[in-house]
Coordinates of N, CA and C and ligand atoms in Angstrom, one line a residue:
V27 N -31.4 9.8 9.1 CA -30.6 9.7 7.8 C -29.7 8.5 8.0
S28 N -29.6 7.6 7.0 CA -28.7 6.5 7.2 C -27.6 6.6 6.1
T29 N -26.5 6.0 6.5 CA -25.3 6.0 5.6 C -25.4 4.9 4.6
N30 N -24.9 5.1 3.4 CA -25.0 4.0 2.4 C -23.7 3.1 2.4
S31 N -23.7 2.1 1.5 CA -22.6 1.1 1.6 C -21.2 1.8 1.3
F32 N -21.3 2.8 0.4 CA -20.0 3.4 0.0 C -19.4 4.1 1.2
Y33 N -20.2 4.8 2.0 CA -19.7 5.5 3.2 C -19.3 4.5 4.3
L34 N -20.1 3.5 4.4 CA -19.8 2.5 5.5 C -18.5 1.7 5.1
E35 N -18.2 1.5 3.9 CA -16.9 0.8 3.5 C -15.7 1.7 3.8
M36 N -15.9 3.1 3.6 CA -14.8 4.0 4.0 C -14.6 4.1 5.5
C37 N -15.6 3.7 6.3 CA -15.5 3.8 7.7 C -14.9 2.6 8.4
G38 N -14.9 1.4 7.6 CA -14.4 0.2 8.3 C -15.2 0.0 9.5
S39 N -14.6 -0.5 10.6 CA -15.3 -0.8 11.8 C -15.3 0.4 12.8
R40 N -14.8 1.5 12.4 CA -14.6 2.6 13.4 C -15.7 3.7 13.4
G41 N -16.6 3.6 12.5 CA -17.8 4.5 12.5 C -17.5 5.9 11.9
R42 N -16.3 6.2 11.5 CA -16.0 7.4 10.7 C -14.9 7.1 9.7
P43 N -14.8 7.9 8.6 CA -13.8 7.6 7.6 C -12.5 7.3 8.2
D44 N -11.9 6.2 7.7 CA -10.7 5.7 8.3 C -9.7 5.4 7.2
A45 N -8.4 5.9 7.4 CA -7.4 5.8 6.3 C -7.2 4.4 5.7
I46 N -7.2 3.4 6.6 CA -6.9 2.0 6.1 C -8.2 1.5 5.4
A47 N -9.4 1.8 6.0 CA -10.6 1.3 5.3 C -10.7 2.0 3.9
I48 N -10.4 3.3 3.8 CA -10.4 3.9 2.5 C -9.4 3.3 1.5
C49 N -8.2 3.0 2.0 CA -7.2 2.4 1.2 C -7.7 1.0 0.7
H50 N -8.2 0.2 1.6 CA -8.7 -1.1 1.2 C -9.8 -1.0 0.2
A51 N -10.8 -0.1 0.5 CA -11.9 0.0 -0.5 C -11.4 0.4 -1.9
A52 N -10.4 1.3 -1.9 CA -9.9 1.7 -3.3 C -9.2 0.5 -3.9
L53 N -8.4 -0.3 -3.2 CA -7.7 -1.4 -3.7 C -8.7 -2.5 -4.2
R54 N -9.7 -2.7 -3.4 CA -10.7 -3.8 -3.8 C -11.4 -3.4 -5.1
S55 N -11.5 -2.0 -5.3 CA -12.2 -1.6 -6.5 C -11.4 -2.0 -7.8
V56 N -10.1 -2.2 -7.7 CA -9.3 -2.4 -8.9 C -8.9 -3.9 -8.9
L57 N -8.9 -4.6 -7.8 CA -8.5 -6.0 -7.8 C -9.6 -7.0 -8.3
R58 N -9.2 -8.0 -9.0 CA -10.2 -9.0 -9.6 C -9.7 -10.3 -9.2
P59 N -10.6 -11.4 -9.2 CA -10.1 -12.7 -9.0 C -8.9 -13.0 -10.0
G60 N -7.8 -13.5 -9.5 CA -6.7 -13.8 -10.4 C -5.7 -12.7 -10.5
S61 N -5.9 -11.5 -10.0 CA -5.0 -10.4 -10.0 C -3.7 -10.7 -9.2
F62 N -2.7 -10.0 -9.5 CA -1.4 -10.0 -8.7 C -1.3 -8.7 -8.0
A63 N -1.0 -8.7 -6.7 CA -0.9 -7.5 -5.9 C 0.3 -7.6 -5.0
V64 N 0.8 -6.4 -4.6 CA 2.0 -6.3 -3.8 C 1.8 -5.5 -2.5
D65 N 2.2 -6.1 -1.4 CA 2.2 -5.4 -0.1 C 3.7 -5.0 0.1
A66 N 3.9 -3.7 0.0 CA 5.3 -3.2 0.1 C 5.8 -3.1 1.6
T67 N 4.9 -3.2 2.5 CA 5.2 -3.1 4.0 C 4.4 -4.2 4.7
A68 N 4.8 -5.4 4.7 CA 4.0 -6.5 5.2 C 3.5 -6.3 6.6
G69 N 4.5 -6.0 7.5 CA 4.1 -5.7 8.9 C 3.4 -6.9 9.6
N70 N 2.2 -6.7 10.1 CA 1.5 -7.9 10.7 C 0.6 -8.6 9.8
G71 N 0.6 -8.2 8.5 CA -0.1 -8.9 7.5 C -1.6 -8.6 7.3
H72 N -2.1 -7.5 7.9 CA -3.5 -7.2 7.7 C -3.7 -6.8 6.2
D73 N -2.8 -6.0 5.7 CA -3.0 -5.5 4.3 C -2.8 -6.7 3.3
T74 N -1.9 -7.6 3.6 CA -1.7 -8.8 2.8 C -2.9 -9.6 2.7
V75 N -3.5 -9.8 3.9 CA -4.7 -10.7 3.9 C -5.9 -10.0 3.1
M76 N -6.0 -8.7 3.2 CA -7.0 -8.0 2.4 C -6.8 -8.2 0.9
L77 N -5.5 -8.1 0.5 CA -5.2 -8.3 -0.9 C -5.4 -9.7 -1.3
A78 N -5.0 -10.6 -0.5 CA -5.2 -12.1 -0.8 C -6.7 -12.4 -1.0
E79 N -7.5 -11.8 -0.1 CA -9.0 -12.1 -0.2 C -9.5 -11.5 -1.5
A80 N -9.0 -10.3 -1.9 CA -9.5 -9.7 -3.1 C -9.1 -10.4 -4.4
V81 N -7.9 -11.0 -4.4 CA -7.4 -11.6 -5.6 C -7.9 -13.1 -5.7
G82 N -8.3 -13.7 -4.6 CA -8.8 -15.0 -4.6 C -7.9 -16.1 -4.9
P83 N -8.4 -17.4 -5.0 CA -7.5 -18.6 -5.1 C -6.6 -18.6 -6.3
Q84 N -7.1 -17.9 -7.4 CA -6.3 -17.9 -8.6 C -5.3 -16.7 -8.6
G85 N -5.3 -15.9 -7.6 CA -4.5 -14.7 -7.6 C -3.2 -14.9 -6.8
G86 N -2.4 -13.9 -6.8 CA -1.1 -14.0 -6.0 C -0.8 -12.7 -5.3
V87 N -0.1 -12.8 -4.2 CA 0.3 -11.6 -3.4 C 1.8 -11.8 -3.1
L88 N 2.6 -10.7 -3.4 CA 4.0 -10.6 -2.9 C 4.1 -9.6 -1.8
A89 N 4.6 -10.1 -0.7 CA 4.7 -9.2 0.5 C 6.2 -9.0 0.9
L90 N 6.6 -7.7 1.0 CA 8.0 -7.4 1.4 C 8.0 -6.8 2.8
D91 N 9.1 -7.1 3.4 CA 9.4 -6.3 4.7 C 10.9 -6.5 5.0
I92 N 11.4 -5.6 5.8 CA 12.8 -5.7 6.1 C 13.0 -6.5 7.4
Q93 N 11.9 -7.0 8.0 CA 12.0 -7.8 9.3 C 11.4 -9.2 9.0
Q94 N 12.2 -10.2 9.4 CA 11.8 -11.6 9.2 C 10.5 -11.8 10.1
G95 N 10.5 -11.2 11.3 CA 9.4 -11.4 12.2 C 8.1 -10.9 11.6
A96 N 8.2 -9.8 10.8 CA 7.0 -9.3 10.1 C 6.5 -10.3 9.1
L97 N 7.4 -10.8 8.3 CA 7.0 -11.8 7.3 C 6.5 -13.1 7.9
D98 N 7.0 -13.5 9.0 CA 6.5 -14.7 9.7 C 5.0 -14.4 10.2
A99 N 4.8 -13.2 10.8 CA 3.5 -12.8 11.2 C 2.5 -12.7 10.1
T100 N 3.0 -12.3 8.9 CA 2.1 -12.2 7.7 C 1.7 -13.5 7.2
R101 N 2.7 -14.5 7.2 CA 2.4 -15.8 6.8 C 1.4 -16.5 7.7
T102 N 1.6 -16.2 9.0 CA 0.7 -16.8 10.0 C -0.7 -16.3 9.8
R103 N -0.9 -15.0 9.6 CA -2.2 -14.4 9.5 C -2.8 -14.8 8.2
H104 N -2.0 -15.0 7.1 CA -2.6 -15.4 5.8 C -3.1 -16.9 6.0
A105 N -2.3 -17.7 6.7 CA -2.7 -19.1 6.8 C -4.0 -19.2 7.6
A106 N -4.1 -18.4 8.7 CA -5.3 -18.4 9.6 C -6.5 -17.9 8.8
S107 N -6.3 -17.0 7.8 CA -7.4 -16.5 7.1 C -8.1 -17.5 6.2
G108 N -7.4 -18.6 5.9 CA -8.0 -19.6 5.1 C -8.1 -19.2 3.6
C109 N -7.5 -18.1 3.3 CA -7.5 -17.6 1.9 C -6.5 -18.4 1.0
A110 N -7.0 -18.8 -0.1 CA -6.1 -19.7 -0.9 C -5.2 -19.0 -1.9
A111 N -5.2 -17.7 -1.9 CA -4.3 -17.0 -2.9 C -2.9 -17.4 -2.6
T112 N -2.1 -17.4 -3.6 CA -0.7 -17.7 -3.4 C 0.0 -16.5 -2.7
L113 N 0.8 -16.8 -1.7 CA 1.5 -15.7 -1.0 C 3.0 -16.0 -1.1
E114 N 3.7 -15.0 -1.6 CA 5.2 -15.1 -1.6 C 5.7 -14.0 -0.7
T115 N 6.6 -14.3 0.2 CA 7.2 -13.2 1.1 C 8.6 -13.0 0.7
L116 N 9.1 -11.8 0.9 CA 10.5 -11.5 0.5 C 11.1 -10.5 1.5
L117 N 12.2 -11.0 2.1 CA 12.9 -10.2 3.1 C 13.8 -9.2 2.3
A118 N 13.2 -8.0 2.1 CA 13.9 -7.0 1.3 C 13.3 -5.7 1.5
G119 N 14.1 -4.6 1.3 CA 13.5 -3.3 1.3 C 12.7 -3.0 0.0
H120 N 11.6 -2.3 0.2 CA 10.7 -2.1 -1.0 C 11.4 -1.2 -2.0
E121 N 12.5 -0.5 -1.6 CA 13.2 0.3 -2.6 C 13.8 -0.6 -3.7
R122 N 13.9 -1.9 -3.5 CA 14.3 -2.8 -4.5 C 13.4 -2.8 -5.7
M123 N 12.1 -2.3 -5.5 CA 11.2 -2.3 -6.6 C 11.7 -1.3 -7.7
A124 N 12.6 -0.5 -7.4 CA 13.2 0.4 -8.4 C 14.2 -0.3 -9.3
D125 N 14.6 -1.5 -8.9 CA 15.6 -2.3 -9.7 C 15.0 -3.0 -10.9
A126 N 15.5 -2.9 -12.1 CA 15.0 -3.6 -13.2 C 15.1 -5.1 -13.0
E127 N 16.2 -5.6 -12.3 CA 16.3 -7.1 -12.1 C 15.2 -7.6 -11.2
F128 N 14.8 -6.7 -10.2 CA 13.7 -7.1 -9.3 C 12.5 -7.3 -10.1
R129 N 12.2 -6.3 -10.9 CA 10.9 -6.4 -11.7 C 10.9 -7.5 -12.7
A130 N 12.1 -7.8 -13.2 CA 12.2 -8.9 -14.2 C 11.9 -10.3 -13.5
R131 N 12.2 -10.3 -12.2 CA 11.9 -11.6 -11.4 C 10.4 -11.8 -11.3
W132 N 9.6 -10.7 -11.3 CA 8.1 -10.8 -11.3 C 7.6 -10.2 -12.5
P133 N 7.6 -10.9 -13.6 CA 7.2 -10.2 -14.9 C 5.8 -9.7 -15.0
D134 N 4.9 -10.3 -14.2 CA 3.5 -9.8 -14.2 C 3.5 -8.4 -13.5
R135 N 2.7 -7.5 -14.1 CA 2.6 -6.2 -13.5 C 1.5 -6.3 -12.4
P136 N 1.7 -5.8 -11.2 CA 0.7 -5.8 -10.2 C -0.5 -4.9 -10.5
S137 N -1.7 -5.2 -10.2 CA -2.8 -4.3 -10.3 C -2.8 -3.3 -9.1
A138 N -2.2 -3.7 -8.0 CA -2.2 -2.8 -6.9 C -0.9 -3.0 -6.1
I139 N -0.4 -1.9 -5.5 CA 0.8 -2.0 -4.6 C 0.4 -1.1 -3.4
V140 N 0.5 -1.6 -2.2 CA 0.1 -0.9 -1.0 C 1.3 -0.6 -0.1
F141 N 1.5 0.6 0.4 CA 2.5 1.0 1.3 C 1.7 1.4 2.6
N142 N 2.0 0.9 3.7 CA 1.4 1.3 5.0 C 2.7 1.8 5.8
L143 N 2.9 3.1 5.8 CA 4.2 3.6 6.3 C 4.3 3.5 7.8
G144 N 5.5 3.8 8.3 CA 5.7 3.8 9.8 C 6.4 2.6 10.3
Y145 N 6.1 2.2 11.5 CA 6.8 1.1 12.2 C 5.7 0.0 12.5
L146 N 6.2 -1.1 12.8 CA 5.4 -2.3 13.1 C 4.7 -2.0 14.5
P147 N 3.4 -2.0 14.6 CA 2.8 -1.8 15.9 C 3.2 -2.9 16.9
G148 N 3.7 -2.5 18.0 CA 4.2 -3.4 19.0 C 5.6 -3.9 18.7
G149 N 6.3 -3.3 17.7 CA 7.6 -3.7 17.4 C 8.6 -2.6 17.7
D150 N 9.8 -2.7 17.0 CA 10.9 -1.8 17.2 C 10.6 -0.5 16.4
H151 N 10.4 0.6 17.1 CA 10.1 1.8 16.4 C 11.2 2.4 15.5
A152 N 12.5 1.8 15.8 CA 13.6 2.3 15.0 C 13.5 1.7 13.6
L153 N 12.8 0.6 13.4 CA 12.7 -0.1 12.1 C 11.5 0.5 11.4
T154 N 11.6 1.7 11.0 CA 10.5 2.4 10.4 C 10.8 2.8 9.0
T155 N 9.7 3.0 8.2 CA 10.0 3.5 6.8 C 10.6 4.9 6.9
C156 N 11.4 5.2 5.9 CA 11.9 6.6 5.9 C 12.0 7.1 4.4
T157 N 11.9 8.4 4.3 CA 11.8 9.0 3.0 C 12.9 8.6 2.0
S158 N 14.1 8.4 2.5 CA 15.2 8.1 1.6 C 15.0 6.8 0.9
T159 N 14.2 5.9 1.5 CA 13.9 4.6 0.8 C 12.4 4.6 0.3
T160 N 11.5 5.3 0.9 CA 10.1 5.3 0.5 C 10.0 5.9 -0.9
L161 N 10.7 7.1 -1.1 CA 10.5 7.7 -2.4 C 11.1 6.9 -3.6
P162 N 12.3 6.3 -3.5 CA 12.7 5.4 -4.6 C 11.8 4.3 -4.8
A163 N 11.2 3.7 -3.7 CA 10.3 2.6 -3.8 C 9.1 3.1 -4.5
L164 N 8.6 4.3 -4.3 CA 7.4 4.7 -4.9 C 7.7 4.9 -6.4
R165 N 8.8 5.4 -6.7 CA 9.2 5.6 -8.2 C 9.2 4.3 -8.9
G166 N 9.8 3.3 -8.2 CA 9.8 1.9 -8.8 C 8.4 1.3 -8.9
A167 N 7.6 1.6 -7.9 CA 6.2 1.0 -7.9 C 5.4 1.6 -9.1
L168 N 5.6 2.9 -9.3 CA 4.8 3.6 -10.4 C 5.3 3.1 -11.8
V169 N 6.5 2.7 -11.9 CA 6.9 2.1 -13.2 C 6.4 0.7 -13.4
W170 N 6.3 0.0 -12.2 CA 5.9 -1.5 -12.3 C 4.4 -1.7 -12.4
V171 N 3.6 -0.9 -11.6 CA 2.2 -1.2 -11.5 C 1.5 -1.2 -12.9
A172 N 0.5 -2.0 -13.1 CA -0.1 -2.1 -14.4 C -0.9 -0.8 -14.7
P173 N -0.9 -0.4 -16.0 CA -1.8 0.7 -16.4 C -3.2 0.5 -15.8
G174 N -3.8 1.5 -15.2 CA -5.1 1.4 -14.6 C -5.0 1.0 -13.2
G175 N -3.9 0.5 -12.7 CA -3.7 0.0 -11.3 C -3.4 1.1 -10.4
F176 N -3.5 0.8 -9.1 CA -3.3 1.8 -8.0 C -2.0 1.5 -7.2
V177 N -1.3 2.6 -6.8 CA -0.4 2.6 -5.7 C -1.0 3.3 -4.6
A178 N -1.3 2.7 -3.5 CA -1.9 3.3 -2.3 C -0.9 3.4 -1.2
I179 N -0.9 4.6 -0.5 CA 0.0 4.8 0.6 C -0.8 5.4 1.8
V180 N -0.6 4.7 2.9 CA -1.2 5.2 4.1 C -0.1 5.9 4.9
C181 N -0.3 7.2 5.2 CA 0.7 8.0 5.9 C 0.3 8.4 7.3
Y182 N 1.3 8.5 8.2 CA 1.0 8.8 9.6 C 1.6 10.0 10.1
P183 N 1.0 11.2 9.9 CA 1.6 12.5 10.2 C 1.4 12.9 11.7
G184 N 1.0 11.9 12.6 CA 0.7 12.3 14.0 C 1.9 12.4 14.9
H185 N 3.1 12.0 14.4 CA 4.3 12.2 15.2 C 5.4 12.8 14.2
P186 N 6.4 13.4 14.8 CA 7.3 14.3 14.0 C 7.9 13.6 12.8
A187 N 8.5 12.3 13.0 CA 9.1 11.7 11.8 C 8.1 11.3 10.8
G188 N 6.9 10.9 11.3 CA 5.9 10.5 10.3 C 5.4 11.7 9.6
A189 N 5.3 12.9 10.2 CA 4.8 14.1 9.6 C 5.8 14.5 8.5
T190 N 7.1 14.4 8.7 CA 8.1 14.7 7.7 C 7.9 13.8 6.5
E191 N 7.9 12.5 6.8 CA 7.7 11.5 5.7 C 6.4 11.8 4.9
A192 N 5.3 12.0 5.6 CA 4.0 12.2 5.0 C 4.1 13.4 4.1
A193 N 4.7 14.5 4.5 CA 4.8 15.7 3.7 C 5.6 15.5 2.4
E194 N 6.7 14.7 2.6 CA 7.6 14.5 1.4 C 6.9 13.6 0.4
V195 N 6.2 12.6 0.9 CA 5.5 11.7 0.0 C 4.3 12.4 -0.7
E196 N 3.6 13.3 0.1 CA 2.5 14.1 -0.5 C 3.1 15.0 -1.6
N197 N 4.2 15.7 -1.3 CA 4.8 16.6 -2.3 C 5.2 15.8 -3.6
F198 N 5.8 14.6 -3.3 CA 6.2 13.8 -4.5 C 5.0 13.4 -5.3
A199 N 3.9 13.0 -4.7 CA 2.7 12.6 -5.4 C 2.1 13.8 -6.2
A200 N 2.1 14.9 -5.5 CA 1.6 16.1 -6.2 C 2.4 16.5 -7.4
S201 N 3.6 16.1 -7.5 CA 4.5 16.5 -8.6 C 4.3 15.6 -9.8
L202 N 3.6 14.5 -9.7 CA 3.5 13.6 -10.8 C 2.7 14.2 -11.9
P203 N 3.1 13.9 -13.2 CA 2.4 14.5 -14.3 C 0.9 14.0 -14.4
S204 N 0.0 15.0 -14.6 CA -1.4 14.6 -14.6 C -1.8 13.8 -15.9
A205 N -0.9 13.9 -16.9 CA -1.2 13.1 -18.1 C -1.0 11.6 -17.8
G206 N -0.2 11.3 -16.8 CA 0.1 9.8 -16.6 C -0.5 9.3 -15.3
F207 N -0.9 10.1 -14.4 CA -1.4 9.7 -13.1 C -2.5 10.5 -12.6
A208 N -3.5 9.8 -11.9 CA -4.5 10.5 -11.2 C -4.2 10.4 -9.7
V209 N -4.0 11.5 -9.0 CA -3.5 11.5 -7.6 C -4.6 12.1 -6.7
S210 N -4.9 11.5 -5.7 CA -5.9 12.1 -4.7 C -5.5 11.7 -3.3
V211 N -5.9 12.6 -2.4 CA -5.6 12.4 -1.0 C -6.9 12.4 -0.2
H212 N -6.9 11.5 0.8 CA -8.2 11.2 1.5 C -7.9 11.3 3.0
K213 N -8.4 12.3 3.7 CA -8.1 12.4 5.1 C -9.2 13.1 5.9
S214 N -9.3 12.7 7.2 CA -10.2 13.5 8.1 C -9.4 14.7 8.5
I215 N -10.1 15.9 8.6 CA -9.4 17.1 8.8 C -9.8 17.9 10.1
N216 N -10.8 17.3 10.8 CA -11.2 18.0 12.1 C -10.9 17.2 13.3
T217 N -9.7 16.6 13.2 CA -9.2 15.8 14.3 C -8.2 16.6 15.3
A218 N -8.1 16.1 16.5 CA -7.2 16.8 17.5 C -5.8 16.7 17.0
R219 N -5.3 15.6 16.5 CA -3.9 15.5 16.0 C -4.1 15.2 14.5
P220 N -3.0 15.5 13.7 CA -3.1 15.1 12.3 C -3.4 13.7 12.1
A221 N -4.5 13.4 11.4 CA -5.0 12.0 11.3 C -4.2 11.2 10.2
P222 N -4.1 9.9 10.3 CA -3.5 9.2 9.2 C -4.3 9.5 7.9
F223 N -3.6 9.5 6.8 CA -4.4 9.7 5.6 C -3.9 8.8 4.5
T224 N -4.7 8.7 3.4 CA -4.4 7.8 2.3 C -4.2 8.6 1.0
L225 N -3.1 8.3 0.4 CA -2.8 8.8 -0.9 C -3.1 7.7 -2.0
L226 N -3.8 8.1 -3.0 CA -4.1 7.1 -4.0 C -3.5 7.6 -5.3
I227 N -2.7 6.8 -5.9 CA -2.1 7.2 -7.2 C -2.5 6.1 -8.2
Q228 N -3.3 6.5 -9.2 CA -3.7 5.6 -10.3 C -2.8 5.9 -11.5
R229 N -2.1 4.8 -12.0 CA -1.4 5.0 -13.2 C -2.4 4.9 -14.3
L230 N -2.6 5.9 -15.0 CA -3.7 6.0 -16.0 C -3.6 5.0 -17.1
P231 N -4.7 4.4 -17.5 CA -4.6 3.4 -18.6 C -4.1 4.2 -19.9
V232 N -3.4 3.4 -20.7 CA -2.9 4.0 -22.0 C -4.1 4.2 -23.0
K233 N -4.2 5.4 -23.5 CA -5.3 5.6 -24.5 C -5.0 4.9 -25.8
T234 N -5.9 4.3 -26.4 CA -5.7 3.5 -27.7 C -6.3 4.2 -28.9
S235 N -6.9 5.3 -28.8 CA -7.6 5.9 -29.9 C -6.7 6.6 -30.9
Ligands
LIG1211 C1 3.0 0.2 9.7 S1 3.9 -1.3 9.4 C2 2.9 -2.1 8.2 C3 1.6 -2.6 8.6 C4 1.1 -3.8 7.8 N1 0.9 -3.5 6.4 C5 0.0 -4.5 8.4 O1 -1.1 -4.7 7.7 O2 0.0 -5.0 9.5 C6 5.3 -0.8 8.5 C7 6.2 -1.9 8.1 O3 7.2 -1.4 7.2 C8 8.4 -2.1 7.3 N2 9.4 -1.4 6.6 C9 10.2 -0.4 7.1 N3 11.1 0.0 6.1 C10 10.9 -0.9 5.1 C11 11.5 -1.0 3.8 N4 12.5 -0.2 3.4 N5 11.0 -1.9 2.9 C12 10.0 -2.8 3.3 N6 9.4 -2.7 4.5 C13 9.8 -1.8 5.4 C14 8.5 -2.3 8.8 O4 9.4 -3.3 9.1 C15 7.1 -2.5 9.3 O5 6.8 -3.9 9.4

C-alpha cells in the first residue's frame, strides 16, 4: 500500500502526520500568489519562509515577535531562501493585533495568520507565549483575517505550561460560533507524550444569496 500526496504532505519529512506539516499544508491551501499573510510568532523564521514561498514575489508577509534576535533570524532565513515576497518584521507582541490602530496600519486583510506557540528553540525558555496574550491575539486575528482565510495555531502540550496554554486555546476555539467559523483540531493520539497539535480556524466566507 502506498500513501498519496495528501498524506505525504501532512507528514512533512518525518514519515508520520506532523503538526507543523499539517499547519503548512492547510495554509498553502488558502494562500495564492499575491496574498498577504502574517506570522504571529516569527521565531527562527521557518513559518515565515513557508508563507513567503506560498504568496510569491507579488505577495507580502508581516512577521511579529517580541525578540529582536528572532526577527533577525527570520530576516536571515528569508534572505537565504531567495524568495522574493516582501517581508516586513515588527518587534511587537501579537496581542497588538487586537488594536484597531494596528489593523488600520495594515489595511489589507491577511488570508492566513499562523501562531506557533511556545518558546524559541535554542533560546530563552522564559520568553514564551502565554495565554494572557495569546487569547487576545487570537481574538484580534479572527477579526482581522479575510473571510475564507485561516488562523492556524500549533500547540505544544508536552510540558506543563504548554499543556495549560494548549487547553485554554482549544477551549477558546471550541467556543467560537459555528455560523462564523469552522474549527478543527489535528493531532496524533497514540504517542508516549501529548504530541504537538494544530488547530485550524477558518473564518467562513460571507454568504451573498
Ligand atoms: C515556537 S517559537 C516560533 C517558531 C517560529 N514560527 C519558526 O518557524 O521558527 C515561538 C516564538 O513566539 C515568540 N513570542 C512569545 N510571546 C510572543 C508575543 N506575545 N507576541 C509575539 N511573539 C511572541 C517567542 O519570542 C518565540 O520566538
